[in-house]
Short mmCIF file of C-alpha atoms and ligand atoms in Angstrom, two decimals:
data_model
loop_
_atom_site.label_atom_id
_atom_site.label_comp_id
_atom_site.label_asym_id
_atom_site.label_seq_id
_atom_site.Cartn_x
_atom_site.Cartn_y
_atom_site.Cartn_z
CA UNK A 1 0.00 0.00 0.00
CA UNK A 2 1.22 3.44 -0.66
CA UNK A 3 2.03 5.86 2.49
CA UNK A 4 1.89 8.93 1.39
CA UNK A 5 -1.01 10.41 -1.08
CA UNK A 6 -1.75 13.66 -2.11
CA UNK A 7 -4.36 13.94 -4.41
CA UNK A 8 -5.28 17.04 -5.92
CA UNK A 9 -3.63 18.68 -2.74
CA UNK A 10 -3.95 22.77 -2.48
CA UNK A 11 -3.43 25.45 -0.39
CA UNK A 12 -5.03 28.64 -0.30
CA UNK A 13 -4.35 30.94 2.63
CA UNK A 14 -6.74 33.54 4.72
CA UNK A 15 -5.68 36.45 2.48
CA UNK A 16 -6.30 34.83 -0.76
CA UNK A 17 -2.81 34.05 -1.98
CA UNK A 18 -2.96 30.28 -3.79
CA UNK A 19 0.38 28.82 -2.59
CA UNK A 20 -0.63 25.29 -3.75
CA UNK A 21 -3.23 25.46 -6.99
CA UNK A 22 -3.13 21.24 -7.22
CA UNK A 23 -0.68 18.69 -6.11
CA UNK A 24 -0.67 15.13 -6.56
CA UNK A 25 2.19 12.66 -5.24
CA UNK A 26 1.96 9.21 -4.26
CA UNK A 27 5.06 7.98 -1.35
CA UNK A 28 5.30 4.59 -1.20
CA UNK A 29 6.22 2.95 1.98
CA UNK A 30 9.90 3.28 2.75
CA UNK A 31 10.29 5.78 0.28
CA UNK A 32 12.74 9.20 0.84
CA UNK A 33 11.20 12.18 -0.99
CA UNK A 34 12.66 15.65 -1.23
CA UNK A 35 10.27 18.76 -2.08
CA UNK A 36 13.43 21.02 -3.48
CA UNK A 37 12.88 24.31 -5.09
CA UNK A 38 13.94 28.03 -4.53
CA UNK A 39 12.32 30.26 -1.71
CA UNK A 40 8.78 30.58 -1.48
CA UNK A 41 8.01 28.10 -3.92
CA UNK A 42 5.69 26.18 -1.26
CA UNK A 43 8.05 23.71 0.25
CA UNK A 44 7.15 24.55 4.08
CA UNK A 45 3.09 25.09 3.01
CA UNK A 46 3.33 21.54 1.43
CA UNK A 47 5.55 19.85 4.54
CA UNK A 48 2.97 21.59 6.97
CA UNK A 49 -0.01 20.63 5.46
CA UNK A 50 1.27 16.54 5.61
CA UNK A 51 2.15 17.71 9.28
CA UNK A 52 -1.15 19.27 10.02
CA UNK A 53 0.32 22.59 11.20
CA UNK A 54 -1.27 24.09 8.45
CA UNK A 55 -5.05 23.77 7.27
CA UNK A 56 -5.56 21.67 3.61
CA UNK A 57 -8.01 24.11 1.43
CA UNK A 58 -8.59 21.84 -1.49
CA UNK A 59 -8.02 17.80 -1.79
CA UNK A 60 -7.41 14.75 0.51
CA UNK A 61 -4.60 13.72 2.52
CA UNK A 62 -4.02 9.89 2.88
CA UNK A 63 -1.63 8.34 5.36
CA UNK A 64 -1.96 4.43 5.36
CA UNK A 65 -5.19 4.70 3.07
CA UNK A 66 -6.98 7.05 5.97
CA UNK A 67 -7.98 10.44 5.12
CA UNK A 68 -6.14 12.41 7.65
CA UNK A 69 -7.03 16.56 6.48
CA UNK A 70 -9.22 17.27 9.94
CA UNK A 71 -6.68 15.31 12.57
CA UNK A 72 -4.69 16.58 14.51
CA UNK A 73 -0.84 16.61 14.25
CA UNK A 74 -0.67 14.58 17.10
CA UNK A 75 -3.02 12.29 15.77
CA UNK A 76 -1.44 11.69 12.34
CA UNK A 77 1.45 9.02 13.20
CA UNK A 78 4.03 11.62 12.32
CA UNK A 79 7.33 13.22 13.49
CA UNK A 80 7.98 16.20 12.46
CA UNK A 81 12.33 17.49 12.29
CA UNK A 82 12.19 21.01 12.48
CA UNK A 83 15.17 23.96 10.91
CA UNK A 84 15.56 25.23 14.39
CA UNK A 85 15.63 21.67 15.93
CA UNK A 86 12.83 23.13 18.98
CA UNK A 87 14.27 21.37 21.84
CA UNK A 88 13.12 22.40 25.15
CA UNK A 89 15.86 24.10 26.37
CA UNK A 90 15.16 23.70 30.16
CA UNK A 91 15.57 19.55 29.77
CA UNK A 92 17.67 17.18 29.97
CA UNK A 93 18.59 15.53 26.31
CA UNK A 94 16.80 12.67 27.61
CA UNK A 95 13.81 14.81 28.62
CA UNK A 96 13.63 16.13 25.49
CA UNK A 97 13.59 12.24 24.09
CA UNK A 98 11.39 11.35 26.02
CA UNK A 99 9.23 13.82 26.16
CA UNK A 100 6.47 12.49 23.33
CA UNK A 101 6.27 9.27 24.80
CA UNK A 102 5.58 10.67 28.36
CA UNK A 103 2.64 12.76 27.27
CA UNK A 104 1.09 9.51 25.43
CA UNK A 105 1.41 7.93 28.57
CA UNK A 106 4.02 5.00 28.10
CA UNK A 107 5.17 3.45 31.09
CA UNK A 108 8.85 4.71 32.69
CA UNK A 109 10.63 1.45 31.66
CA UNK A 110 9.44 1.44 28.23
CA UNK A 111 10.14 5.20 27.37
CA UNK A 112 13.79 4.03 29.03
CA UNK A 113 13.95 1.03 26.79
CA UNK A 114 13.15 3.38 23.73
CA UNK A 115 15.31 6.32 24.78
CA UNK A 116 18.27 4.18 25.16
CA UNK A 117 18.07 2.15 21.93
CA UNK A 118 18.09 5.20 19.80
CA UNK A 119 20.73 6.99 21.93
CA UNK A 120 22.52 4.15 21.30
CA UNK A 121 21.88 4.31 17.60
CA UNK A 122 22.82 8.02 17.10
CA UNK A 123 25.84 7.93 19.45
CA UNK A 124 24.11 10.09 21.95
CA UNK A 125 24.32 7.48 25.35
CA UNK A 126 26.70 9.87 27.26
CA UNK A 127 25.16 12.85 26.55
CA UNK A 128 21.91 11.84 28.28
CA UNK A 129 22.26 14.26 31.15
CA UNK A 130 23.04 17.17 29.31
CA UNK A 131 21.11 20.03 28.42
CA UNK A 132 20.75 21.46 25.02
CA UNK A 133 23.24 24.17 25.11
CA UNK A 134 25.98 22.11 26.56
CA UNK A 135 25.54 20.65 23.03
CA UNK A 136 27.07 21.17 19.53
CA UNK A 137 24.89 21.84 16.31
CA UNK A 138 25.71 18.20 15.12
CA UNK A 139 24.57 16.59 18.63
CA UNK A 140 21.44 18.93 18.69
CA UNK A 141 20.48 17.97 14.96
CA UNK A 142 20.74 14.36 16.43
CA UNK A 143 18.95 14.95 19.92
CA UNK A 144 15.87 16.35 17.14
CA UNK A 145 16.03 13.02 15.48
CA UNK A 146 15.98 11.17 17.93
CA UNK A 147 13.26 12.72 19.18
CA UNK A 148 11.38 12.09 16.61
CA UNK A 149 12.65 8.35 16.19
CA UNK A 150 11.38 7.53 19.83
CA UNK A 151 8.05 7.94 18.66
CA UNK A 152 8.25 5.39 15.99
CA UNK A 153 6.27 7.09 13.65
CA UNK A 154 5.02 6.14 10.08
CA UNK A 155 6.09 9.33 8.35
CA UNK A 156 9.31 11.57 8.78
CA UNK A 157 9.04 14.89 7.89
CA UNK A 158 11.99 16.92 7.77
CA UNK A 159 11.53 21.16 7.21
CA UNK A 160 15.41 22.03 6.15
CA UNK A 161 17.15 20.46 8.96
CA UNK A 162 20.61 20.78 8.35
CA UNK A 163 20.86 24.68 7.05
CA UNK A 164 22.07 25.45 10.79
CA UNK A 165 25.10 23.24 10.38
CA UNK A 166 28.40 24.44 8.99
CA UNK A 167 29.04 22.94 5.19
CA UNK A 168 31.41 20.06 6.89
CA UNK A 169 29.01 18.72 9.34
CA UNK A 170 26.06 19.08 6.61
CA UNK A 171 27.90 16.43 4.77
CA UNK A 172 28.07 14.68 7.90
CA UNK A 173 24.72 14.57 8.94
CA UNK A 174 23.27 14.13 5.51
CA UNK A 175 24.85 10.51 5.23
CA UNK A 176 23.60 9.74 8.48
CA UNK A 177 20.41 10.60 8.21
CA UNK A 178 20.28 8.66 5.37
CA UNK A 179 21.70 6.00 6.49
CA UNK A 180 19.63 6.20 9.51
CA UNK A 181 16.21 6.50 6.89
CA UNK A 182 17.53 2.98 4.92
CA UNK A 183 17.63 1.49 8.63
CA UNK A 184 14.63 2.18 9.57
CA UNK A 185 12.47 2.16 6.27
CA UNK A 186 10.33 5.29 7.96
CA UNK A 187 9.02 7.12 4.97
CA UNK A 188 10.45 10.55 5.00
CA UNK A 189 9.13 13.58 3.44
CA UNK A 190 12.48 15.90 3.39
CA UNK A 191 12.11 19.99 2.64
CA UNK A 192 15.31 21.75 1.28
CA UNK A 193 16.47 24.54 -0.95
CA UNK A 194 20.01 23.04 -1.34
CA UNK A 195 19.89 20.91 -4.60
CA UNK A 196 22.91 19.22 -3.56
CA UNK A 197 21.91 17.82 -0.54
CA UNK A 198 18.30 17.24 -2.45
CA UNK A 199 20.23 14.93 -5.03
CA UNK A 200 22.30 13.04 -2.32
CA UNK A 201 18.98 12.19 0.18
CA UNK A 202 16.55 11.24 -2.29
CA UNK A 203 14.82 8.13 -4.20
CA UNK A 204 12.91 10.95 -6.01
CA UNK A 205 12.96 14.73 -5.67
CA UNK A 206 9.80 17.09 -6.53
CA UNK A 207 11.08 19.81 -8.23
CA UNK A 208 8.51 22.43 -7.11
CA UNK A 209 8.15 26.18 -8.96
CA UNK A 210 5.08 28.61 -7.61
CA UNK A 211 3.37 25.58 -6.02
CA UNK A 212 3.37 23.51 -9.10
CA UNK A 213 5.27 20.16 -9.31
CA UNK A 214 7.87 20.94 -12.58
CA UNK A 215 9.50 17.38 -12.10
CA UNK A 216 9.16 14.38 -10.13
CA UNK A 217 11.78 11.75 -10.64
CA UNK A 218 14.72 10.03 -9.20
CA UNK A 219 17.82 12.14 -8.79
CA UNK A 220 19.42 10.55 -12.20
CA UNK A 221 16.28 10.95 -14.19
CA UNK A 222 15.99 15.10 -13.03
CA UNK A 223 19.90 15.18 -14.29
CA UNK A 224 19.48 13.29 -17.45
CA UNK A 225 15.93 14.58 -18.54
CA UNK A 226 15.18 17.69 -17.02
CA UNK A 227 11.37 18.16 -18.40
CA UNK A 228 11.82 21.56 -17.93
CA UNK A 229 14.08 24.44 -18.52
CA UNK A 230 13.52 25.84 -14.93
CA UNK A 231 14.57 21.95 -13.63
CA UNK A 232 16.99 22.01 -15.90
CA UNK A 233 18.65 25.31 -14.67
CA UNK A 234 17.67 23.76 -10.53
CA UNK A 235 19.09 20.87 -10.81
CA UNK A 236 23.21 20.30 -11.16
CA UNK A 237 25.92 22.98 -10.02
CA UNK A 238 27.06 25.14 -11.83
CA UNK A 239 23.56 25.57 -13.83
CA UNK A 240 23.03 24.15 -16.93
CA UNK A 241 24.09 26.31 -19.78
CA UNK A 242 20.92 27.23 -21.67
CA UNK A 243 20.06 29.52 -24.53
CA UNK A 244 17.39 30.81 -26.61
CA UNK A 245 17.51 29.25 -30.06
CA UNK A 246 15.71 28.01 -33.32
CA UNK A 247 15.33 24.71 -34.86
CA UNK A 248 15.66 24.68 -38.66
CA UNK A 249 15.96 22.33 -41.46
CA UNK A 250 19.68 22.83 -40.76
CA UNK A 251 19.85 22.24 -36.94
CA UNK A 252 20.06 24.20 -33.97
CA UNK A 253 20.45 27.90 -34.84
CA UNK A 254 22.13 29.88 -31.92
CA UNK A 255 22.29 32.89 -33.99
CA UNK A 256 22.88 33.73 -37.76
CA UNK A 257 26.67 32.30 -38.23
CA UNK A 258 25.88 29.45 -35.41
CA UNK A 259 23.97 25.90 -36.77
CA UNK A 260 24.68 22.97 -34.64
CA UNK A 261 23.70 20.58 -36.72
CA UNK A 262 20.97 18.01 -35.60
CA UNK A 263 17.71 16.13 -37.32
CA UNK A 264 15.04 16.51 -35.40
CA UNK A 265 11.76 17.32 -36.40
CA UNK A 266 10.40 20.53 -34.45
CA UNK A 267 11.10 23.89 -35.79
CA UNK A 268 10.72 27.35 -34.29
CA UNK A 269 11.44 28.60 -30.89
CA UNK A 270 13.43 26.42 -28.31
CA UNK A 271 15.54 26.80 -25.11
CA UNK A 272 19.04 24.83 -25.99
CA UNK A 273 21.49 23.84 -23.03
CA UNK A 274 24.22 21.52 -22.43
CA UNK A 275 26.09 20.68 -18.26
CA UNK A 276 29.38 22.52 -17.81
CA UNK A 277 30.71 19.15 -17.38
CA UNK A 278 29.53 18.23 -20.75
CA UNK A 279 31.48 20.62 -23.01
CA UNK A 280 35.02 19.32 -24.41
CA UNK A 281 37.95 21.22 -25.15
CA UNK A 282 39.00 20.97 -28.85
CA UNK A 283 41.47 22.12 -31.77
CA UNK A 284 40.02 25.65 -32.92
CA UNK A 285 38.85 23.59 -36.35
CA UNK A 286 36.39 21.25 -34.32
CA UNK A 287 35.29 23.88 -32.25
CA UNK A 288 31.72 24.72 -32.06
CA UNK A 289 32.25 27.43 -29.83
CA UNK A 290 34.78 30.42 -28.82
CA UNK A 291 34.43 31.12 -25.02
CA UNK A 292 37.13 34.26 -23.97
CA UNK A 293 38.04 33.04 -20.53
CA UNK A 294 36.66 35.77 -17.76
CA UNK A 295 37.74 33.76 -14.32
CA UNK A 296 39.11 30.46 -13.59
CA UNK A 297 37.98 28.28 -10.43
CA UNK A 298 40.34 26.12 -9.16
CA UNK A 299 39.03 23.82 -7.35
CA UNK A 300 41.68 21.19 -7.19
CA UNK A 301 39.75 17.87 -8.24
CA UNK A 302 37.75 20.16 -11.03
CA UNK A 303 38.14 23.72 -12.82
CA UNK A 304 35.50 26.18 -13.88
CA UNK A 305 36.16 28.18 -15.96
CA UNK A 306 33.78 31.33 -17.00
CA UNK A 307 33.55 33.42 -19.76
CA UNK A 308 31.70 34.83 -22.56
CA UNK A 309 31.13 33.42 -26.14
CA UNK A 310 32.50 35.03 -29.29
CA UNK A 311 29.87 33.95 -32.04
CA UNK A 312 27.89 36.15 -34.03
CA UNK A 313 24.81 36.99 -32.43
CA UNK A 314 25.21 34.64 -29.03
CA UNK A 315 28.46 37.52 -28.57
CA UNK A 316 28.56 38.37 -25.28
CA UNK A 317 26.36 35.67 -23.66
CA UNK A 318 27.61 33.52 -21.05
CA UNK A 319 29.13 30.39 -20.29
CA UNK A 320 30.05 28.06 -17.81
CA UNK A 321 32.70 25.02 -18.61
CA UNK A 322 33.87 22.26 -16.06
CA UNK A 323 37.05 20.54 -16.40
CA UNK A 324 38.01 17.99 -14.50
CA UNK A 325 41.42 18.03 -12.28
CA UNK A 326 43.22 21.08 -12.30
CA UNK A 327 43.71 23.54 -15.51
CA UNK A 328 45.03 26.92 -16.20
CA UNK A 329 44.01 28.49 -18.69
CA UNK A 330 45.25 32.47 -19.33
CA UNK A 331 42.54 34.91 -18.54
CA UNK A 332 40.98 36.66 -21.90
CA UNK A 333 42.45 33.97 -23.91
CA UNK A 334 40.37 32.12 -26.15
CA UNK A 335 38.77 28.22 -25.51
CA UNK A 336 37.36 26.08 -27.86
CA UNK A 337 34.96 23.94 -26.91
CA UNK A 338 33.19 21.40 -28.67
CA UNK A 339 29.29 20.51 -27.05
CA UNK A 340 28.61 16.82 -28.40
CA UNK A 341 25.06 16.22 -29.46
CA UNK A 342 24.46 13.55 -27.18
CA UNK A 343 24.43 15.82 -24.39
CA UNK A 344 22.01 18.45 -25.62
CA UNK A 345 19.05 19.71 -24.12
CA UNK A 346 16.05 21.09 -25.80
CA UNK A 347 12.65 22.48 -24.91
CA UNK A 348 9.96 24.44 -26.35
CA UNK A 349 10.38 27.62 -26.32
CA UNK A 350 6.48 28.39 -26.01
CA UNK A 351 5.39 25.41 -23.73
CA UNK A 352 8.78 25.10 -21.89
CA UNK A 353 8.66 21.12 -22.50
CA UNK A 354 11.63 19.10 -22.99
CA UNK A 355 11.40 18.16 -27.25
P1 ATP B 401 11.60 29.09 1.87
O1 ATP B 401 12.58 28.18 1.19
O2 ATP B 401 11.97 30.54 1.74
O3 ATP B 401 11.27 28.66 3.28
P2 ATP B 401 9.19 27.84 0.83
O4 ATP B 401 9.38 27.21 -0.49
O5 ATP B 401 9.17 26.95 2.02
O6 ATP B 401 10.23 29.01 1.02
P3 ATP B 401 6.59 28.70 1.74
O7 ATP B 401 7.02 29.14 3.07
O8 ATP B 401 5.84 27.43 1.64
O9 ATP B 401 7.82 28.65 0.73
O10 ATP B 401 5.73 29.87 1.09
C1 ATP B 401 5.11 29.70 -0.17
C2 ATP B 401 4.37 30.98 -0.53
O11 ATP B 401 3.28 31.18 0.35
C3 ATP B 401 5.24 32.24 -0.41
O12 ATP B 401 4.93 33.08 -1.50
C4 ATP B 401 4.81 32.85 0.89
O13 ATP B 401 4.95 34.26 0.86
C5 ATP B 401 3.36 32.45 0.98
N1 ATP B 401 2.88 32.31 2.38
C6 ATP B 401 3.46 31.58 3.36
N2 ATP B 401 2.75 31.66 4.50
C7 ATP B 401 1.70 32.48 4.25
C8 ATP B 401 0.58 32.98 5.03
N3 ATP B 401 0.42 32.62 6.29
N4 ATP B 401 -0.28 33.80 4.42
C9 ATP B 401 -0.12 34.16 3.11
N5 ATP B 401 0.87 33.72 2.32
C10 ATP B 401 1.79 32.90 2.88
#
């Protein structure tokens, strides 16, 4: 049975302003999802509303096959991981573990039981006693999960819980909540605007633009196929390289002197792109491009290199190449660059959908 369903999910709120027009998503059991997507694209609205912190204007809710849009968050088999990790700052770490359990009334040597098996799990055993600010971001972040682990819950949701951390223990914690997840088998419903950390959690991200679903796929499927130019620009860093361009008889035209050649059979207005890690150096005779170099990255295992292209009516506009291992190229010197056809990206222009 699926866990998770949102059919024809929305959210309108008090003063009018349609954050969610119509969602629908189906979690399977097990499953780790990730709503990605820039700021205010309706992440926390959608994560709420599966929480019951925020009211469901439009649709049903399913957890386990029960329509759940009038209970209570208490009531919903959830646990929720919050940004700010809302310990109570007054207990104990084991207070604050223990704390859910207590108010459902669970007997002392249970909740102990409980408490001490996940402690035990996260690493957290001698740091029982402590309170929350004798603790560091990491063992906070893992005091919050296990707080919500105690509980045993159907459903994880997770609202940005690592965007505290420094970019170190991010890594850190990303792997072990993952880990953690693939342990347990807890469905998890996972918030973030990092795509990064989006691609590394997930069995399939929803790629979410003003409320609307653009994508939903498995990491490799968002890289590969991007169904959109706004996923395509989302997802991989740096961005996708994309352009405005026509389709002729002839190929790809990026301007009047530019043809990539290609058979395909839509003409007119598209959006072209191709990965920074997809465009080759070559001889100047096999070059499809001219990119004057503007700044070099080195970043040791890879180079990126930015500049601007040198073609006929696509002057000026620019471009992003990655290299792997280290490179150094002389600034406002020329590169050609070859971008293979295999790795091309196209979408309508007018509809925005990948051709
Ligand atoms: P961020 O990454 O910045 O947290 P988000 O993707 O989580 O953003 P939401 O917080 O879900 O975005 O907000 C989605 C949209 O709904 C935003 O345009 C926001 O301004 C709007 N919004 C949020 N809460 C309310 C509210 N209580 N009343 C009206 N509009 C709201």
């Amino acid at each position: 049975m699926s866990d998770v369903v949102l059919k024809n999910i929305g959210k309108t709120y008090l003063n009018g302003f349609c954050a969610i027009p119509s969602m629908d998503l189906t979690i399977e059991e097990g499953e780790f999802i990730v709503l990605v997507g820039p700021s205010g694209c309706g992440k926390s609205t959608l994560l709420r509303m599966v929480a019951g912190l925020e009211s469901i204007t439009q649709g049903d809710l399913l957890i386990k096959g029960n329509k759940v849009n009038e209970k209570e968050p208490a009531d919903r088999d959830i646990a929720m991981v919050f940004q700010n990790y809302a310990l109570y700052p007054h207990m104990s770490v084991y207070g604050n573990m223990s704390y859910g359990l207590k108010n459902r009334g669970t007997s002392k040597a249970v909740i102990a039981e409980k408490v001490n098996a996940v402690a035990t799990m996260l690493g957290l055993e001698e740091l029982l006693e402590r309170k929350p600010r004798e603790l560091s971001g990491g063992q906070r972040q893992r005091v919050a999960m296990g707080r919500a682990m105690v509980r045993d819950p159907k459903v994880f949701l997770f609202d940005e819980p690592l965007s505290n951390l420094d970019a170190k223990l991010r890594v850190q914690m990303r792997m072990e909540i993952r880990q953690l997840q693939r342990k347990l088998g807890t469905t998890t419903l996972y918030v973030t605007h990092d795509q990064v950390e989006a691609m590394t959690l997930a069995d399939r991200l929803v790629v979410l633009n003003k409320g609307v679903a653009e994508q939903i796929g498995t990491p490799m499927d968002l890289y590969n196929k991007p169904a959109t130019p706004f996923v395509a620009a989302f997802i991989g860093s740096p961005s996708m390289n994309l352009f405005d361009a026509n389709l002729t008889e002839k190929g790809v035209s990026l301007s009047e002197s530019l043809y990539l050649p290609l058979p395909h059979a839509h003409r007119g207005s598209i959006v072209w792109g191709i990965r920074p890690e997809h465009l080759a150096i070559v001889d100047e005779q096999d070059a499809d491009f001219a990119l004057e170099i503007l700044a070099v990255e080195s970043l040791g295992a890879e180079t990126l290199v930015h500049g601007v292209l040198k073609d006929g009516s696509v002057q000026g506009k620019a471009m992003v190449v990655r290299l792997a291992g280290p490179h150094n190229p002389e600034l406002n010197s020329l590169l050609w660059l070859s971008a293979p056809a295999t790795h091309w990206h196209i979408f309508d222009a007018i509809t925005q959908q990948r051709l």
